[in-house]
PDB file of C-alpha atoms in Angstrom:
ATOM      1  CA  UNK A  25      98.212  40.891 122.099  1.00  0.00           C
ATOM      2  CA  UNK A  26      95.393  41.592 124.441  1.00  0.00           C
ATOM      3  CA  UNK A  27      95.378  40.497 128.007  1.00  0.00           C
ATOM      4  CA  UNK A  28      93.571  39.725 130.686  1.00  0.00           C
ATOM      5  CA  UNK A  29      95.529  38.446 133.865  1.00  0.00           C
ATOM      6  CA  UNK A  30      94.315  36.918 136.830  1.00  0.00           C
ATOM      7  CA  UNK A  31      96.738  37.090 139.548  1.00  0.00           C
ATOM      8  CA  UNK A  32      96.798  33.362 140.850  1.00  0.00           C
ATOM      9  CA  UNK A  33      95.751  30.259 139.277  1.00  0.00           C
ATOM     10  CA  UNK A  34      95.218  28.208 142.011  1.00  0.00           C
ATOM     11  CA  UNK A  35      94.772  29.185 145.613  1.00  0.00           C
ATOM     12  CA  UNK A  36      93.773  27.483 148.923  1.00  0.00           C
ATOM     13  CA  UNK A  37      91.737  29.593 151.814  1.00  0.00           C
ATOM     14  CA  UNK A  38      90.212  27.913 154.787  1.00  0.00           C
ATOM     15  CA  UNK A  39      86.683  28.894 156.005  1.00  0.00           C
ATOM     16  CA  UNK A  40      86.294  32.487 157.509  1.00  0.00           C
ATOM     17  CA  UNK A  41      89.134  34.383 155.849  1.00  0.00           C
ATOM     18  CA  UNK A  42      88.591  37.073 153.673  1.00  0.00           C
ATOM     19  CA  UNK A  43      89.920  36.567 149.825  1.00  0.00           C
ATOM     20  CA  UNK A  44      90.812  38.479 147.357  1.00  0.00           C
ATOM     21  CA  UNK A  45      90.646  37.888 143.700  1.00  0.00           C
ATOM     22  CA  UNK A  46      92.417  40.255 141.184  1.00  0.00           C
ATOM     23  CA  UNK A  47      92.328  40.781 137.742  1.00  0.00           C
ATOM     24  CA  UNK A  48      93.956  43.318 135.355  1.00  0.00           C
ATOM     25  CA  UNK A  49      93.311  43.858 132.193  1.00  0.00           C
ATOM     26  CA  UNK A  50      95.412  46.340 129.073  1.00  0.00           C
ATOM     27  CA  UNK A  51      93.058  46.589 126.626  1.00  0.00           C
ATOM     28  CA  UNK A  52      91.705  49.801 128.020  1.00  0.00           C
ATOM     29  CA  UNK A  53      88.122  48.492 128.497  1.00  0.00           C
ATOM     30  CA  UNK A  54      84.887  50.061 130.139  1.00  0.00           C
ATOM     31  CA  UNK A  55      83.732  46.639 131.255  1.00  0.00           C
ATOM     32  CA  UNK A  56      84.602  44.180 133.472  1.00  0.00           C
ATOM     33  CA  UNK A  57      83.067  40.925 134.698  1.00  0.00           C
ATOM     34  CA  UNK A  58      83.636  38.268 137.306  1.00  0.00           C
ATOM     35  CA  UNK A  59      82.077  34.886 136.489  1.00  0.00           C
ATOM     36  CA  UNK A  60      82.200  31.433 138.884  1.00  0.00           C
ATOM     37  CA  UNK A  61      82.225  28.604 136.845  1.00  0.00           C
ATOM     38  CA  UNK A  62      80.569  25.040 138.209  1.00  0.00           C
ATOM     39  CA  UNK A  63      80.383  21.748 137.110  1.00  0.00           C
ATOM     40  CA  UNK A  64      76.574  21.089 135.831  1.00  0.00           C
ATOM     41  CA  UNK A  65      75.875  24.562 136.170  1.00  0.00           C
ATOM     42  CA  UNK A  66      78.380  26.569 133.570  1.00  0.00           C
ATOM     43  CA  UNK A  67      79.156  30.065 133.930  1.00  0.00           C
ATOM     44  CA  UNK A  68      76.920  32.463 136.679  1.00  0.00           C
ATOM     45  CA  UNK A  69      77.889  35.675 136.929  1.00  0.00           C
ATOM     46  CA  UNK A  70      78.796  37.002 140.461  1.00  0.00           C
ATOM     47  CA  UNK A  71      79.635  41.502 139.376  1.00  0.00           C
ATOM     48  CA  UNK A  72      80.514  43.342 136.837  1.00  0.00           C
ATOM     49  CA  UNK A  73      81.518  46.635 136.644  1.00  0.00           C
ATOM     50  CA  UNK A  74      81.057  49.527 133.558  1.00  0.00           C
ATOM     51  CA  UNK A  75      83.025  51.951 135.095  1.00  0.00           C
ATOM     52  CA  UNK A  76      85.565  53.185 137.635  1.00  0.00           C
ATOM     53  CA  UNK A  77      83.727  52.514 141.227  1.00  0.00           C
ATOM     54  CA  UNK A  78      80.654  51.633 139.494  1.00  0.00           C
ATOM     55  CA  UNK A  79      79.472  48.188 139.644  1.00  0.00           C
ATOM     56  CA  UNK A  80      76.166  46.184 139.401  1.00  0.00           C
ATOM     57  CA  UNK A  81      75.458  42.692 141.043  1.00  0.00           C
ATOM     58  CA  UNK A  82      74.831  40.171 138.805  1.00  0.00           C
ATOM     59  CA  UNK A  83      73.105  36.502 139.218  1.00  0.00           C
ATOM     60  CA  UNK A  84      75.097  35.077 142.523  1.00  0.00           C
ATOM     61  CA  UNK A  85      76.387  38.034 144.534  1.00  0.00           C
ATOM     62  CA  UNK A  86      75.833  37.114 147.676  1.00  0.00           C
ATOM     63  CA  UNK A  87      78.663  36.552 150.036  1.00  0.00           C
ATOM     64  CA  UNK A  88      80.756  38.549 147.338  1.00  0.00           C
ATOM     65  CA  UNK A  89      82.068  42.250 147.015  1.00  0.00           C
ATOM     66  CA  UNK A  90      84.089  43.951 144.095  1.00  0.00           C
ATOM     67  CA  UNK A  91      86.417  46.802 144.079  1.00  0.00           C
ATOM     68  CA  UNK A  92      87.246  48.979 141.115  1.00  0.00           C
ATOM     69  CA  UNK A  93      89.370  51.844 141.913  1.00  0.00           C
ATOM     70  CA  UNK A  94      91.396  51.853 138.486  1.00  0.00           C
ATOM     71  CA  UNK A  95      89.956  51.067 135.209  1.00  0.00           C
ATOM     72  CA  UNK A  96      92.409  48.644 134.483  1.00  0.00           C
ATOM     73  CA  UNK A  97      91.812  46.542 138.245  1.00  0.00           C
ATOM     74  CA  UNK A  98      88.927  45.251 139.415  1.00  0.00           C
ATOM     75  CA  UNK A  99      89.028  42.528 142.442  1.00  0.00           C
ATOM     76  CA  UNK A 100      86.581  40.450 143.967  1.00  0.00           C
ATOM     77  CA  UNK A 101      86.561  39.569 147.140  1.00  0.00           C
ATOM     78  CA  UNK A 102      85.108  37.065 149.763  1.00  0.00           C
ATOM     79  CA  UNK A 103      84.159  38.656 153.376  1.00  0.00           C
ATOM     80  CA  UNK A 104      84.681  35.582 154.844  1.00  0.00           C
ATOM     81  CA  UNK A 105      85.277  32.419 152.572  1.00  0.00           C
ATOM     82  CA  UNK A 106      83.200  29.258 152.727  1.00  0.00           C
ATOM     83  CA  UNK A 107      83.074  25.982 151.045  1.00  0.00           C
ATOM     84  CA  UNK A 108      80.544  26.321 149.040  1.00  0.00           C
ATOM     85  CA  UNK A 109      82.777  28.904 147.115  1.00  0.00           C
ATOM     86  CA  UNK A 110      85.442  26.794 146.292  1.00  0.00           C
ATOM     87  CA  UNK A 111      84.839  26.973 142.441  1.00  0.00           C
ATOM     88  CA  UNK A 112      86.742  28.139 139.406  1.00  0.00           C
ATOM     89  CA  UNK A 113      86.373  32.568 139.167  1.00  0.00           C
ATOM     90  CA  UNK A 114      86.621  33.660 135.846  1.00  0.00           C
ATOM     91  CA  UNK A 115      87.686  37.445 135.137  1.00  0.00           C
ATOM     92  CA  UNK A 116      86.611  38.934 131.897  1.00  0.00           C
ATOM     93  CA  UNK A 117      86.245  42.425 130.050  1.00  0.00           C
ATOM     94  CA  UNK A 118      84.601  43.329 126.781  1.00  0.00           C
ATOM     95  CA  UNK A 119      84.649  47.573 125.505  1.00  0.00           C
ATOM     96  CA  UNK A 120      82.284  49.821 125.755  1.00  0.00           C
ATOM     97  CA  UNK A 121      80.648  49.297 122.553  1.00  0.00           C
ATOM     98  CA  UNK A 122      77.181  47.513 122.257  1.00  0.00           C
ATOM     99  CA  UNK A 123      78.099  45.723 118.732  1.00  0.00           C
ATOM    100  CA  UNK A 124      80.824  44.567 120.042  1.00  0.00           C
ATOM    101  CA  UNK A 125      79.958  42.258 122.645  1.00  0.00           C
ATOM    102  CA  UNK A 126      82.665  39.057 122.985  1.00  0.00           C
ATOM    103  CA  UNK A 127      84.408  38.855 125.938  1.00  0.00           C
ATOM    104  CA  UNK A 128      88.010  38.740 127.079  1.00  0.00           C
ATOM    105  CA  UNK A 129      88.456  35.914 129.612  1.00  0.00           C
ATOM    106  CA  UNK A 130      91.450  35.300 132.014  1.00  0.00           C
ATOM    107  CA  UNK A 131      93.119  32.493 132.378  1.00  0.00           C
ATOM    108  CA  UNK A 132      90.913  31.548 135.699  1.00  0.00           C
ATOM    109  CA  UNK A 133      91.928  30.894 139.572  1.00  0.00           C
ATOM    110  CA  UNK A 134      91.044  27.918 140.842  1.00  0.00           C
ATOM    111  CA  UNK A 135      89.345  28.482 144.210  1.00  0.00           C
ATOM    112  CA  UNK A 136      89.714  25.807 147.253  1.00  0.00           C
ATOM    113  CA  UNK A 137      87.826  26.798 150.426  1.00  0.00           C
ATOM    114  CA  UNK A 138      88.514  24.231 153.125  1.00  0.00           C
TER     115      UNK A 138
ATOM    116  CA  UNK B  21      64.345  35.838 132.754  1.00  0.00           C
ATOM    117  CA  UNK B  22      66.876  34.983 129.969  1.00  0.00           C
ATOM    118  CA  UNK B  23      67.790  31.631 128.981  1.00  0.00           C
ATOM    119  CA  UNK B  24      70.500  29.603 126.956  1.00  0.00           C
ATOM    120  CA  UNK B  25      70.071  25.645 126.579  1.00  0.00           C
ATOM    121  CA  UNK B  26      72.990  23.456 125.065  1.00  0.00           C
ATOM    122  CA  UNK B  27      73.201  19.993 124.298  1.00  0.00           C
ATOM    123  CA  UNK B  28      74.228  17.643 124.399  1.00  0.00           C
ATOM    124  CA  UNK B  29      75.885  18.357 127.800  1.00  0.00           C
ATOM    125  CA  UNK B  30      78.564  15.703 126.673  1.00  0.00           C
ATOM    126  CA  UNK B  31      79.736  14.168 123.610  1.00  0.00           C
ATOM    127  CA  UNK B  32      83.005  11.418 122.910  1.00  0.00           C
ATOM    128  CA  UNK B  33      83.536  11.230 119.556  1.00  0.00           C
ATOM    129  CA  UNK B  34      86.557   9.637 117.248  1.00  0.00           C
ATOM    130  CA  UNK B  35      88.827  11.314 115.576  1.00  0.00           C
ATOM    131  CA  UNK B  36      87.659  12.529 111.808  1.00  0.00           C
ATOM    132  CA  UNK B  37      84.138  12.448 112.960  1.00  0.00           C
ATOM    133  CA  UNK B  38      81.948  15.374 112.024  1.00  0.00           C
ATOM    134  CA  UNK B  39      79.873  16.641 115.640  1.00  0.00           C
ATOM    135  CA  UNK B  40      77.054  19.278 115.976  1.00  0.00           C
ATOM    136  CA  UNK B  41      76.634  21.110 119.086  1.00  0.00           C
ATOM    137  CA  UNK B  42      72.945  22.695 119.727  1.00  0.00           C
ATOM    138  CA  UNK B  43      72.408  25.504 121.331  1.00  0.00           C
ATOM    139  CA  UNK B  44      68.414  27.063 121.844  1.00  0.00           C
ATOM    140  CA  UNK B  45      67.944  30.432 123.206  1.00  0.00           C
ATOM    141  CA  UNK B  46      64.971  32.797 124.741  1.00  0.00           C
ATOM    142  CA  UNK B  47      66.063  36.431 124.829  1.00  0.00           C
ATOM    143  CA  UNK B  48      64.372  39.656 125.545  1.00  0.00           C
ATOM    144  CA  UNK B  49      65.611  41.663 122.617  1.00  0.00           C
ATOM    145  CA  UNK B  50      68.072  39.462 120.856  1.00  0.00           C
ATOM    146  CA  UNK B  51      71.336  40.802 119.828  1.00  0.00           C
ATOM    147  CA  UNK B  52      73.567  38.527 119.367  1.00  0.00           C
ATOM    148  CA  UNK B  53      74.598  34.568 120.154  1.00  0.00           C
ATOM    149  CA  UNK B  54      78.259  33.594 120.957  1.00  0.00           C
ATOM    150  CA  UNK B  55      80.564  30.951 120.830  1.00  0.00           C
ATOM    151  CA  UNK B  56      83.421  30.330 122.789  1.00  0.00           C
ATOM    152  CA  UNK B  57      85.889  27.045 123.264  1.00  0.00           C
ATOM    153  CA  UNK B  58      87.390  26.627 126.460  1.00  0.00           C
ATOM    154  CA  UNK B  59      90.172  24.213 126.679  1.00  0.00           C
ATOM    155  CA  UNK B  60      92.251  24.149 130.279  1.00  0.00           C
ATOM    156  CA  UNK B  61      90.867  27.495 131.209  1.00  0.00           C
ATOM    157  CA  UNK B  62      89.978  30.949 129.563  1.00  0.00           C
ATOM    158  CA  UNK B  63      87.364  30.478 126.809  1.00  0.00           C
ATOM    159  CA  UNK B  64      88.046  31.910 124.060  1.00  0.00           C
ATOM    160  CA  UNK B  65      85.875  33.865 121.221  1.00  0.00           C
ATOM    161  CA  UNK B  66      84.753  31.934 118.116  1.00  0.00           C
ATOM    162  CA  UNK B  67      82.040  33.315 116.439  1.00  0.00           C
ATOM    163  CA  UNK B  68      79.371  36.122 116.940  1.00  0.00           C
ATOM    164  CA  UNK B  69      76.423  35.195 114.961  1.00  0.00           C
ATOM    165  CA  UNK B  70      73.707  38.450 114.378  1.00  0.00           C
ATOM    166  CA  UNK B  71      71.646  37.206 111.474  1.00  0.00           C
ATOM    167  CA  UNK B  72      69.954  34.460 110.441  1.00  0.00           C
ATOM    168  CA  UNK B  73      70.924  31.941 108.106  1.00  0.00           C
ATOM    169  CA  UNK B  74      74.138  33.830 107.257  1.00  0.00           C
ATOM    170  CA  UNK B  75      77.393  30.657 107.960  1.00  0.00           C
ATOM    171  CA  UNK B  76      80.603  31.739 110.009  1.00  0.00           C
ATOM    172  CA  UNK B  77      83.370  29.642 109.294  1.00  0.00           C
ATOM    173  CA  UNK B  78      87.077  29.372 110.435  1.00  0.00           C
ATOM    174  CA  UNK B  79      88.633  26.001 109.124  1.00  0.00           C
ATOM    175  CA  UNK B  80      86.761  23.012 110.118  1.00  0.00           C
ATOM    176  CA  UNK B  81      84.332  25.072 112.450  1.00  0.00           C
ATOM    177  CA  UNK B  82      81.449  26.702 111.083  1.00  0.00           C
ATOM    178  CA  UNK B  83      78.083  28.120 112.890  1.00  0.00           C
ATOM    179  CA  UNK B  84      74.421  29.327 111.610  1.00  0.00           C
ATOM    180  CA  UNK B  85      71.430  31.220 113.783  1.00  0.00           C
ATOM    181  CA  UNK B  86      67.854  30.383 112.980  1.00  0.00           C
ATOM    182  CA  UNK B  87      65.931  33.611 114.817  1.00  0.00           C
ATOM    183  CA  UNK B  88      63.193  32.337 113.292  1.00  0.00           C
ATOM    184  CA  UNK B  89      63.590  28.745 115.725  1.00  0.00           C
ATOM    185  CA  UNK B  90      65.750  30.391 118.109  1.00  0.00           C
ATOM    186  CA  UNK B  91      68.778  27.793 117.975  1.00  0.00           C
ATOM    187  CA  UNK B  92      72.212  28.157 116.335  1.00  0.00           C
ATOM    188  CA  UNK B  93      74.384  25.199 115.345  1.00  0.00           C
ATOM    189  CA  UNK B  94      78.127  24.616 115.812  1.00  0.00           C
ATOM    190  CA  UNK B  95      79.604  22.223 113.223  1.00  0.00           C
ATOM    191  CA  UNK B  96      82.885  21.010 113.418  1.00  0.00           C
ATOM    192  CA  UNK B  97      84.150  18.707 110.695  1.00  0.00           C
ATOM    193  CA  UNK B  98      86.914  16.169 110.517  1.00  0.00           C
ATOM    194  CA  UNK B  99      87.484  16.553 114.653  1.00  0.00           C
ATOM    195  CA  UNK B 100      90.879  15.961 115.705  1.00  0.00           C
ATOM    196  CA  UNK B 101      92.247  15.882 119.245  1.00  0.00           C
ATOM    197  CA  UNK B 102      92.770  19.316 120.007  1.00  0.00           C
ATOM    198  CA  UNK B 103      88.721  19.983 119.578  1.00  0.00           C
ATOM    199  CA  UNK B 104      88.898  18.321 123.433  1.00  0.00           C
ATOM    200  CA  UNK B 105      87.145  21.482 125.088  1.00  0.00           C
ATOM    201  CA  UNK B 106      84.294  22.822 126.495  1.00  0.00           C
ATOM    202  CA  UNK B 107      81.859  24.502 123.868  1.00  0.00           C
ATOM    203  CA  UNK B 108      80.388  27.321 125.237  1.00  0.00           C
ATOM    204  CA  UNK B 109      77.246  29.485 123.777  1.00  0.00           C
ATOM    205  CA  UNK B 110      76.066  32.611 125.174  1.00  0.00           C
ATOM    206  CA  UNK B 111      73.741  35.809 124.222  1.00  0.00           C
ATOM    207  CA  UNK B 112      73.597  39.404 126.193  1.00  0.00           C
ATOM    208  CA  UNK B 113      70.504  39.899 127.740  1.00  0.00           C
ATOM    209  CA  UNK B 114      68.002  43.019 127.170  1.00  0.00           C
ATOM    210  CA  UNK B 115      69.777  46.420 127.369  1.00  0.00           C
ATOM    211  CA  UNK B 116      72.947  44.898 128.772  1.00  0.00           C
ATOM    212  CA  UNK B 117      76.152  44.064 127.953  1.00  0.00           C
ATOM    213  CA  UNK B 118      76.589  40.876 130.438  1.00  0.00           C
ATOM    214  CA  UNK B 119      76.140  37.687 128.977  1.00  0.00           C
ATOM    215  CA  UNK B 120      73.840  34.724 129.715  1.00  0.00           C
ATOM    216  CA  UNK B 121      75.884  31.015 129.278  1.00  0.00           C
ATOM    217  CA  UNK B 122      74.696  27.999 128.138  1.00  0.00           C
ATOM    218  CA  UNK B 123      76.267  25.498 130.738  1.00  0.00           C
ATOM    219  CA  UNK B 124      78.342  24.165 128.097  1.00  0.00           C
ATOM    220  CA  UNK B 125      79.006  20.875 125.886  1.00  0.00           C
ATOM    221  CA  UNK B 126      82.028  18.947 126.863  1.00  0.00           C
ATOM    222  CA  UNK B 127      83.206  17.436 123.274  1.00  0.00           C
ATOM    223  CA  UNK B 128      86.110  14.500 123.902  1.00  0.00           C
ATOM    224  CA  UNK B 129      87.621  13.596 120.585  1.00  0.00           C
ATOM    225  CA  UNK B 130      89.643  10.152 120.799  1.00  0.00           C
ATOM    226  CA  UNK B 131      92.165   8.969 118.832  1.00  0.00           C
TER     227      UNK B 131
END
């Protein structure tokens, strides 16, 4: 059964310190997303990444950086967390193909920033 | 810049009701339009729609694209509790593989 696992599910930072998000997928895909997902405002998406160390910013980066060493890994992570990120971060992948577009979600982490 | 529009936002419905969630898209070079149902936390994949007027079904949930209106439809009939979720709709954008999202309709079924 494909899988896509997000390392925590809930997690409480307080302003200032630097976060990171992981997510690991063993499907063997070329892509991989992170979305932030908002009441009123659904799913934005914050990087993804087609490649080992490539990556391209998507809606919302700001305040956010990704890290893809391995193409299995890739993490996001706050520089230095504030409020207004407490959210809900959604990992995802999808292959490489273009007809084949759905995406493979995580089970989510839960984001507090206080 | 690429856009996905569902409604309603929310819907409460009784159980054995029949519901119809919109969703209306503008897309540079359509592909494709998505449907996803997120309950607790990870959506997961429903239906990819690529032509018009051709109906995906699975059970009691079935969904149609008009690329001629630029909408698709998702029916489900005879909703029972476990349709609770969060009905998400989404299309890639122009040479891309990242998605755009509707912001969702929240469907509450009631006993």
């Amino acid at each position: 059964d494909v899988k896509v696992t997000q390392s925590s599910r809930y997690l409480v930072k307080r302003t200032g310190e630097k976060v990171f998000l992981e997510c690991v997928q063993d499907m063997d895909h070329e892509n991989m997303f992170w979305y932030r997902q908002d009441p009123g405002l659904g799913l934005r998406l914050i990087y993804f990444s087609y490649d080992v160390k490539m990556k391209e910013k998507g809606d919302i980066p700001e305040g956010y950086s990704v890290s893809r060493e391995k193409k299995e890994r890739f993490s996001l992570i706050l520089e230095s967390a504030s409020t207004n990120q407490t959210s809900m971060y959604l990992c995802a992948s999808s292959p490489w193909s273009a007809t084949n577009e759905k995406l493979f979600f995580g089970s989510g982490t839960q984001l507090s920033v206080l | 810049e690429d856009k996905v529009v569902q409604s309603p936002l929310s819907l409460v419905v009784h159980e054995g009701d029949t519901v119809t969630l919109n969703c209306s898209y503008e897309v540079t070079n359509f592909r494709s339009l998505l449907w996803y149902k997120q309950e607790k936390k990870a959506p997961t994949f429903l239906f990819m729609l690529t032509s018009s007027g051709i109906e995906k079904k699975s059970g009691r949930l079935s969904s149609i694209l008009d690329k001629k209106e630029l909408f698709s439809i998702l029916n489900i009939t005879a909703t029972q509790t476990g349709d609770s979720a969060i009905y998400l709709c989404a299309s890639p954008g122009a040479g891309s593989y990242q998605l755009t999202f509707g912001k969702g309709t929240k469907l509450s079924v009631i006993p």
